[in-house]
CSV table of C-alpha atoms (C1' of nucleotides) in Angstrom, one decimal:
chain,number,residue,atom,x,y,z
A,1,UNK,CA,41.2,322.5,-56.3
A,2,UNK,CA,44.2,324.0,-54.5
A,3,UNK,CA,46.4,325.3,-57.0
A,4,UNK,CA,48.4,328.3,-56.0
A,5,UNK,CA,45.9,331.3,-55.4
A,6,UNK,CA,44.0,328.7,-52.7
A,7,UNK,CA,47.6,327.8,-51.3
A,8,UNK,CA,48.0,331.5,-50.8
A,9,UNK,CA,44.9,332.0,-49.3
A,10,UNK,CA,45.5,329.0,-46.9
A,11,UNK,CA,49.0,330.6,-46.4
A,12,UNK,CA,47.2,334.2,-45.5
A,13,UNK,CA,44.8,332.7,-43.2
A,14,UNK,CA,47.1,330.5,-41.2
A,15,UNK,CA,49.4,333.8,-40.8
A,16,UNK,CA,46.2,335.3,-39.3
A,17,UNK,CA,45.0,332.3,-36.8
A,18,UNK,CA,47.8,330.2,-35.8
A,19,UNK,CA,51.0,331.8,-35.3
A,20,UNK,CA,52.6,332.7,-32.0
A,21,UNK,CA,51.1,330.4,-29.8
A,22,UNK,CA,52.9,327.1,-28.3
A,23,UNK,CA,51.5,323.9,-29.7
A,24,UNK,CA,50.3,321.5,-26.8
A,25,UNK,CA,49.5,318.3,-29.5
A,26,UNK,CA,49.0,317.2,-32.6
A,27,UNK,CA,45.7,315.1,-33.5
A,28,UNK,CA,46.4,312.4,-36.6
A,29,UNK,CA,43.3,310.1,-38.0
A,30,UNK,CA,45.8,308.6,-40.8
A,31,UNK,CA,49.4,308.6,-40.4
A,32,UNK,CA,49.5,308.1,-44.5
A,33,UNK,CA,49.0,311.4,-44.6
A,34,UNK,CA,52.5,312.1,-42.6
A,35,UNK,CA,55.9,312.5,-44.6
A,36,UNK,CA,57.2,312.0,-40.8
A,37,UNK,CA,57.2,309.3,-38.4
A,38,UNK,CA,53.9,310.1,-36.0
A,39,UNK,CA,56.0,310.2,-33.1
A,40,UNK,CA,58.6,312.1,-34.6
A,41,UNK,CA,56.2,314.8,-35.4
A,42,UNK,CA,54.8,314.9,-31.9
A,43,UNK,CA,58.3,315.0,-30.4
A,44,UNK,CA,59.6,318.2,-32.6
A,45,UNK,CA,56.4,320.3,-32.1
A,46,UNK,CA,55.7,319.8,-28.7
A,47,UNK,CA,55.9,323.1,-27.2
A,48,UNK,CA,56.7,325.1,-30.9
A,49,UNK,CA,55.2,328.1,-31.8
A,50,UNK,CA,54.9,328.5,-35.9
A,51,UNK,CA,56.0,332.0,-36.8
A,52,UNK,CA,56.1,332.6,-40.2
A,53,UNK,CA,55.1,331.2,-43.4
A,54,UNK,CA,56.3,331.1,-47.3
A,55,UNK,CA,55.2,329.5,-49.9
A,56,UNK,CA,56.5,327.7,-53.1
A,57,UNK,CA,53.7,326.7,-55.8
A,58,UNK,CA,51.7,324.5,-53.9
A,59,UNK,CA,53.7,323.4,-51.1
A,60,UNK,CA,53.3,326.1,-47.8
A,61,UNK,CA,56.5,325.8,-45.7
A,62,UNK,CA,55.5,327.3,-41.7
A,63,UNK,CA,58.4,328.1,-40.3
A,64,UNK,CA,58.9,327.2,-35.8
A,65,UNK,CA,60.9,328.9,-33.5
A,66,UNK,CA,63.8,326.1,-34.1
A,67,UNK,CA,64.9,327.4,-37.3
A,68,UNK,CA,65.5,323.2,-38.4
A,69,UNK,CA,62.0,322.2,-37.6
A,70,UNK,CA,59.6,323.4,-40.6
A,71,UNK,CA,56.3,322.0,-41.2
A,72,UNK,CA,55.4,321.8,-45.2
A,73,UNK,CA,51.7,321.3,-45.9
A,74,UNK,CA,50.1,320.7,-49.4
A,75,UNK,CA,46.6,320.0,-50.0
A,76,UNK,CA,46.3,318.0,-52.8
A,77,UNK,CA,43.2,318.1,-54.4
A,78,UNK,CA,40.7,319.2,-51.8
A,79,UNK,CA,42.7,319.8,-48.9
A,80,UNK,CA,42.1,323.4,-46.4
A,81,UNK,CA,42.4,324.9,-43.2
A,82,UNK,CA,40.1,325.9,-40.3
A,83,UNK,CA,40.9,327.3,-37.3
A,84,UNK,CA,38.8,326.3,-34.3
A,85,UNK,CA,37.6,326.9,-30.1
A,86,UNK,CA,35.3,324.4,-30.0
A,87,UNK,CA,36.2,320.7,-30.5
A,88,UNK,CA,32.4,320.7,-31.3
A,89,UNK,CA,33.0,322.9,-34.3
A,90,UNK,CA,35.7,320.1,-35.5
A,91,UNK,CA,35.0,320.7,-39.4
A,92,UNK,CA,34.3,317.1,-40.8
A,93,UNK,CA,37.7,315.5,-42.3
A,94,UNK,CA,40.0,317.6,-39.9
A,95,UNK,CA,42.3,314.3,-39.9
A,96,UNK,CA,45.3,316.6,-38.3
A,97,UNK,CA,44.6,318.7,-35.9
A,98,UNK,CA,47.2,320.9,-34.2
A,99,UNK,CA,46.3,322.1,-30.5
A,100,UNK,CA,47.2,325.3,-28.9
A,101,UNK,CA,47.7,326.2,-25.2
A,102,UNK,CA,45.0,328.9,-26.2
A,103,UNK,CA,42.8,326.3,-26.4
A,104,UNK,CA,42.4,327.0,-30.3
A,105,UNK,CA,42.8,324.4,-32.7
A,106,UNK,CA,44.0,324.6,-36.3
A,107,UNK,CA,42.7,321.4,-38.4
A,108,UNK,CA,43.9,320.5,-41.6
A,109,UNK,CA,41.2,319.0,-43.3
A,110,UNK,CA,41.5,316.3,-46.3
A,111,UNK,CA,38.4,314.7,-47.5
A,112,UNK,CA,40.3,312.5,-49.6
A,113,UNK,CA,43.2,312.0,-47.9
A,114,UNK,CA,45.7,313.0,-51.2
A,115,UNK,CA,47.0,316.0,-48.9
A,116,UNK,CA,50.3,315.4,-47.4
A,117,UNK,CA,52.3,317.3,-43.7
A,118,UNK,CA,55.3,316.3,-42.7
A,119,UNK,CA,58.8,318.0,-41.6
A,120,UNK,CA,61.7,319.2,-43.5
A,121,UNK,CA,64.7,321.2,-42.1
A,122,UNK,CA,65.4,323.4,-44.6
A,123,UNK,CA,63.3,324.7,-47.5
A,124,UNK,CA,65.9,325.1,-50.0
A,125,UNK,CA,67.4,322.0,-49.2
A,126,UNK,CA,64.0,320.7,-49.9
A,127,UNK,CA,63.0,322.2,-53.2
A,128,UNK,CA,66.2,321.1,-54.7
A,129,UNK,CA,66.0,317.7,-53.8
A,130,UNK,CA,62.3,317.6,-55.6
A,131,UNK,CA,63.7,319.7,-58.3
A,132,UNK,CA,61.1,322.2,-57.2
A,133,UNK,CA,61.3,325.4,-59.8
A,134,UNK,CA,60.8,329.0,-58.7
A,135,UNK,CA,57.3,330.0,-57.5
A,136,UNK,CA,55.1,331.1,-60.4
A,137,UNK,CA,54.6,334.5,-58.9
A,138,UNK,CA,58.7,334.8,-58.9
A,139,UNK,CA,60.1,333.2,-61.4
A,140,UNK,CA,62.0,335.8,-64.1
A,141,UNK,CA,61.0,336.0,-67.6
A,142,UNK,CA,65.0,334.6,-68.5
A,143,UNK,CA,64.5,331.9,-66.1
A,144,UNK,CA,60.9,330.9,-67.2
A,145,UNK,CA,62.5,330.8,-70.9
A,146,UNK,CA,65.3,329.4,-70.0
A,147,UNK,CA,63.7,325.8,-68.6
A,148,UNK,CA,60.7,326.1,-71.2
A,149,UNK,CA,63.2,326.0,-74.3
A,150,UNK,CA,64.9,322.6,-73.2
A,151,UNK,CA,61.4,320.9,-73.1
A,152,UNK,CA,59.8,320.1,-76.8
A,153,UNK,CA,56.3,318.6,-75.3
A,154,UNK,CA,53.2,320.1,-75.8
A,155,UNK,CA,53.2,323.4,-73.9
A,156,UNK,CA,50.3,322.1,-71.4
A,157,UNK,CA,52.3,319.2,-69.6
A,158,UNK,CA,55.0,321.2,-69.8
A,159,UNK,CA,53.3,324.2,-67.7
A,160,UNK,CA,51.9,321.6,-65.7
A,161,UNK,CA,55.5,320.5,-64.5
A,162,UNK,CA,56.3,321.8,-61.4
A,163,UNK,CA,60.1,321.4,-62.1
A,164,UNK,CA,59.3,324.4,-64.7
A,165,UNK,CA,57.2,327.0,-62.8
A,166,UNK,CA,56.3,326.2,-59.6
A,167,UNK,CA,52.1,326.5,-58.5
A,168,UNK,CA,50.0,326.0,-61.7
A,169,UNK,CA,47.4,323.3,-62.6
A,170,UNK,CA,45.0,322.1,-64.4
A,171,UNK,CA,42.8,324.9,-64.8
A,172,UNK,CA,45.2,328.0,-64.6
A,173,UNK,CA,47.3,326.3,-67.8
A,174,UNK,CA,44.2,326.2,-69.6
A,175,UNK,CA,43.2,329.7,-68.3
A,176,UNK,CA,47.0,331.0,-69.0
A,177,UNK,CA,47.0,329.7,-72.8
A,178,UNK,CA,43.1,331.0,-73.2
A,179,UNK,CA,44.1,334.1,-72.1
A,180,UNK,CA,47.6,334.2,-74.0
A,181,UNK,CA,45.8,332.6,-77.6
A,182,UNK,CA,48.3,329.7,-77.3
A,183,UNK,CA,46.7,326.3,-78.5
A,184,UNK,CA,47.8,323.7,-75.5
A,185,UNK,CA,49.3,321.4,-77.8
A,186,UNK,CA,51.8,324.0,-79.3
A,187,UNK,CA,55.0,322.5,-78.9
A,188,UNK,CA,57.3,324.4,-76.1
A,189,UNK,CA,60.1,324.4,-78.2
A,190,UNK,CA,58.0,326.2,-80.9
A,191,UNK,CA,56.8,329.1,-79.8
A,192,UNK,CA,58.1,332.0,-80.7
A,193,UNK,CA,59.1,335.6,-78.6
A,194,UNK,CA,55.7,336.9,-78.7
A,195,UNK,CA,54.2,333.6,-77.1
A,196,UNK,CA,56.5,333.4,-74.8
A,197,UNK,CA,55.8,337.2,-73.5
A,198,UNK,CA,51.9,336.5,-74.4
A,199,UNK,CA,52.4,333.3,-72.0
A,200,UNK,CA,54.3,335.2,-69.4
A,201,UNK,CA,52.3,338.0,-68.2
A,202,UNK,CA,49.0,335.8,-68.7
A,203,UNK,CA,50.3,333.5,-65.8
A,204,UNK,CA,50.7,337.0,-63.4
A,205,UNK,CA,47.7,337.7,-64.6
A,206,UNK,CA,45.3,334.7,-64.2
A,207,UNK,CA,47.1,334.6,-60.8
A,208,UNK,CA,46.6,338.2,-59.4
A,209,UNK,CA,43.1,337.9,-60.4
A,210,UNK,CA,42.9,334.1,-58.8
A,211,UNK,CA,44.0,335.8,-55.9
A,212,UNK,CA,42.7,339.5,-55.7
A,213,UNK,CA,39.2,337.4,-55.7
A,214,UNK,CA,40.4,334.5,-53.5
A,215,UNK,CA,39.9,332.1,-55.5
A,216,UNK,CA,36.0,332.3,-55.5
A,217,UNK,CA,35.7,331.4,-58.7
A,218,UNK,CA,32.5,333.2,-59.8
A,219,UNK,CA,33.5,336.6,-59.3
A,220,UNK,CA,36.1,336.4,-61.5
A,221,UNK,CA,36.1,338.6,-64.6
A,222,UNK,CA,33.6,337.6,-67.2
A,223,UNK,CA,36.4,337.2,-70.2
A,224,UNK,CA,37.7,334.4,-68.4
A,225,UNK,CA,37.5,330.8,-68.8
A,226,UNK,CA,36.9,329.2,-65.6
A,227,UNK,CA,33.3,329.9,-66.1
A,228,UNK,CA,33.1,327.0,-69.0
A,229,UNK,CA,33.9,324.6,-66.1
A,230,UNK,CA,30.8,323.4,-64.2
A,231,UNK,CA,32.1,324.3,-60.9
A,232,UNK,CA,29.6,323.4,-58.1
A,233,UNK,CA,29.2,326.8,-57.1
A,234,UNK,CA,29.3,328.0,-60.7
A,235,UNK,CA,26.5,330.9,-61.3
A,236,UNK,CA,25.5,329.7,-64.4
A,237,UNK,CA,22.8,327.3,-65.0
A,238,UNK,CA,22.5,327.8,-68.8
A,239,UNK,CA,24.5,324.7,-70.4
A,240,UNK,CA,25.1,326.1,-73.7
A,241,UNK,CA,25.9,329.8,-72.2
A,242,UNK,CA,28.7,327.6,-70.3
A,243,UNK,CA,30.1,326.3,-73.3
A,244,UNK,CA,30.6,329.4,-75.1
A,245,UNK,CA,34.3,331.9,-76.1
A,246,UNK,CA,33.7,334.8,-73.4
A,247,UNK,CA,35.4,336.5,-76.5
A,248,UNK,CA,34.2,335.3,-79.6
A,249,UNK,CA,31.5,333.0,-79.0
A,250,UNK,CA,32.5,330.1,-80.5
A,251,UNK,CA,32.1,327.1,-78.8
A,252,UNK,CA,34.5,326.0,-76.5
A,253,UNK,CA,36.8,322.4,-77.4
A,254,UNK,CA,37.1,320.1,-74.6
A,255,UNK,CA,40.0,317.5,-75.4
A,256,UNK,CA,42.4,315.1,-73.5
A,257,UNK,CA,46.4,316.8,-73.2
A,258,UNK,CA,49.0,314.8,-71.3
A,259,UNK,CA,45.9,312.9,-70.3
A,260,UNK,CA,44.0,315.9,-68.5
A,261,UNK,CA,40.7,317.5,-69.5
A,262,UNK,CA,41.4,320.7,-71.4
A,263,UNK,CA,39.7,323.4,-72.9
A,264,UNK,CA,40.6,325.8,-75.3
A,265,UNK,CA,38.6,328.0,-78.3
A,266,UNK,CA,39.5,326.5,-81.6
A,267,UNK,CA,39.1,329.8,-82.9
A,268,UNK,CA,41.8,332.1,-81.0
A,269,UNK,CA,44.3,329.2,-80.0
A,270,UNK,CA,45.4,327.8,-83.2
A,271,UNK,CA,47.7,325.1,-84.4
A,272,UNK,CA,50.1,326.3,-86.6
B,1,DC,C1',28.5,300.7,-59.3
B,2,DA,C1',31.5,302.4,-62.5
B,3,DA,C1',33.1,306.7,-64.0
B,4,DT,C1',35.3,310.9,-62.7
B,5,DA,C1',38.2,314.5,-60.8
B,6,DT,C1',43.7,316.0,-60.2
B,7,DG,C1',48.7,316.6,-58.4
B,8,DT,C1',52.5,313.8,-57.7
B,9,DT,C1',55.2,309.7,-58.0
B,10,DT,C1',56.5,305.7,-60.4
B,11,DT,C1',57.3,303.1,-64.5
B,12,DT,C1',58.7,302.3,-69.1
B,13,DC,C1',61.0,303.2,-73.3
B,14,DG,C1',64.5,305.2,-76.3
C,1,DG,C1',70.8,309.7,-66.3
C,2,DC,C1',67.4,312.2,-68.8
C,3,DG,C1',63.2,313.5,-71.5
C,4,DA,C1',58.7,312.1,-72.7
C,5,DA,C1',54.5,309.7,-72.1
C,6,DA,C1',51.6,306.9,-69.7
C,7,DA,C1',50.2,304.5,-65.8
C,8,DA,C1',49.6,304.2,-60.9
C,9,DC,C1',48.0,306.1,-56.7
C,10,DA,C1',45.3,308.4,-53.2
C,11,DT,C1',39.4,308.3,-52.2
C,12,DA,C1',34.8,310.7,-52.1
C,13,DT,C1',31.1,312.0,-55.0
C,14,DT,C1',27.7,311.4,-58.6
DNA sequence: CAATATGTTTTTCG
DNA sequence: GCGAAAAACATATT
């Protein structure tokens, strides 16, 4: 799932393949997956280079060599990048494809079409206008506190909110409030200083680590939480191992929050 | 084949 | 117009 570390990673790897280099054409299967008119799209990259990249949460802004023309890319739920020579190495679901005069090509692929490219012509322009908050990585402890004391739901949805903290989802808020011993239904507007630091670093930390190991999900660090989820790719194949505190050993809680599947340790992440 | 996964947008209510 | 909560939406996989 592309939460911020595996934006990040897409953002490091299009920084590596695809900038620099005119773009002759751009390839789209579905046009639902454009924010921009087809044509329109065609017309203001014909002959752009990309040159740099930022990104915000989820959403990876590439910046051309018209300084009004920015492509912003996010990937939904299962969304990626790969970079290509070969139009016989065309990665199944590569629905957009952009082609260089190199002769490379650099296909976004969405296997269920919830990812979404289109032009905006300036970013800050744009992250105000979808109330977009600071990037998790960025954002200042005051200014974190600051837009978690006006909300009073349970601290998950709130987390969850990308007008709050920009870049975490599903699994990071549950790996965040595992890590800082905060039970996901705690009330924002109840936690006290200690939470709030304990919630804080966790969030740097779950996301250094998401990225340091890019996002491969079992090398990460045994005390962590992902593991509980039955990822495809996850190493374990004992089921009760799985479903097991990484630091206590009491059995993991899986529950419904703001109508997302959630686990916490009943144990360590009290309701009080 | 119905259930499931999840981020974002839309809707509804107070 | 806003916060909160829930529903709607996008579709492939199991």
């Amino acid at each position: 799932m592309p939460e911020l570390p595996e934006v990040e990673i897409r953002r490091q790897y299009l920084e590596a393949t695809s900038l620099k280099q005119p773009i002759t054409s751009i390839q789209v299967e579905d046009t639902k997956l454009l924010t921009t008119d087809y044509m329109l799209l065609q017309q203001q990259l014909a002959d752009r280079q990309f040159i740099s990249t930022e990104r915000i949460g989820k959403n990876l802004f590439i910046y051309t060599d018209n300084p009004a023309i920015i492509l912003r890319m996010h990937f939904g739920m299962t969304g990626d990048l790969a970079y290509y020579h070969n139009s016989l190495d065309r990665p199944r679901h590569a629905r957009i494809v952009f082609e260089f005069a190199s002769g490379f090509n650099l296909g976004f692929i969405c296997p269920r079409k919830f990812e979404r490219v289109g032009l905006v012509d300036s970013v800050t322009d744009y992250a105000k206008s979808k109330k977009l908050a600071p990037d998790a990585l960025s954002i200042s402890f005051n200014q974190f506190i600051t837009n978690l004391h006006k909300r009073n739901s349970p601290i998950k949805p709130v987390l969850l909110d990308q007008a709050v903290v920009a870049g975490l989802g599903n699994w990071i808020v549950d790996e965040v409030l595992f890590q800082a011993k905060v039970h996901p239904e705690k009330r924002a507007s109840t936690l006290n200083d200690d939470e709030l630091i304990a919630i804080y670093n966790a969030i740097a930390l779950v996301l250094t680590t998401a990225i340091k190991f890019e996002a491969r999900y079992r090398d990460f660090p045994p005390d962590f939480l992902i593991h509980v989820r039955k990822w495809d790719d996850s190493p374990y194949d004992d089921v009760e191992a799985l479903s097991k505190c990484p630091r206590c050993g009491t059995k993991i809680s899986r529950t419904e929050v703001g109508g997302r599947t959630t686990f916490y340790c009943p144990n360590e992440q009290i309701l009080s």
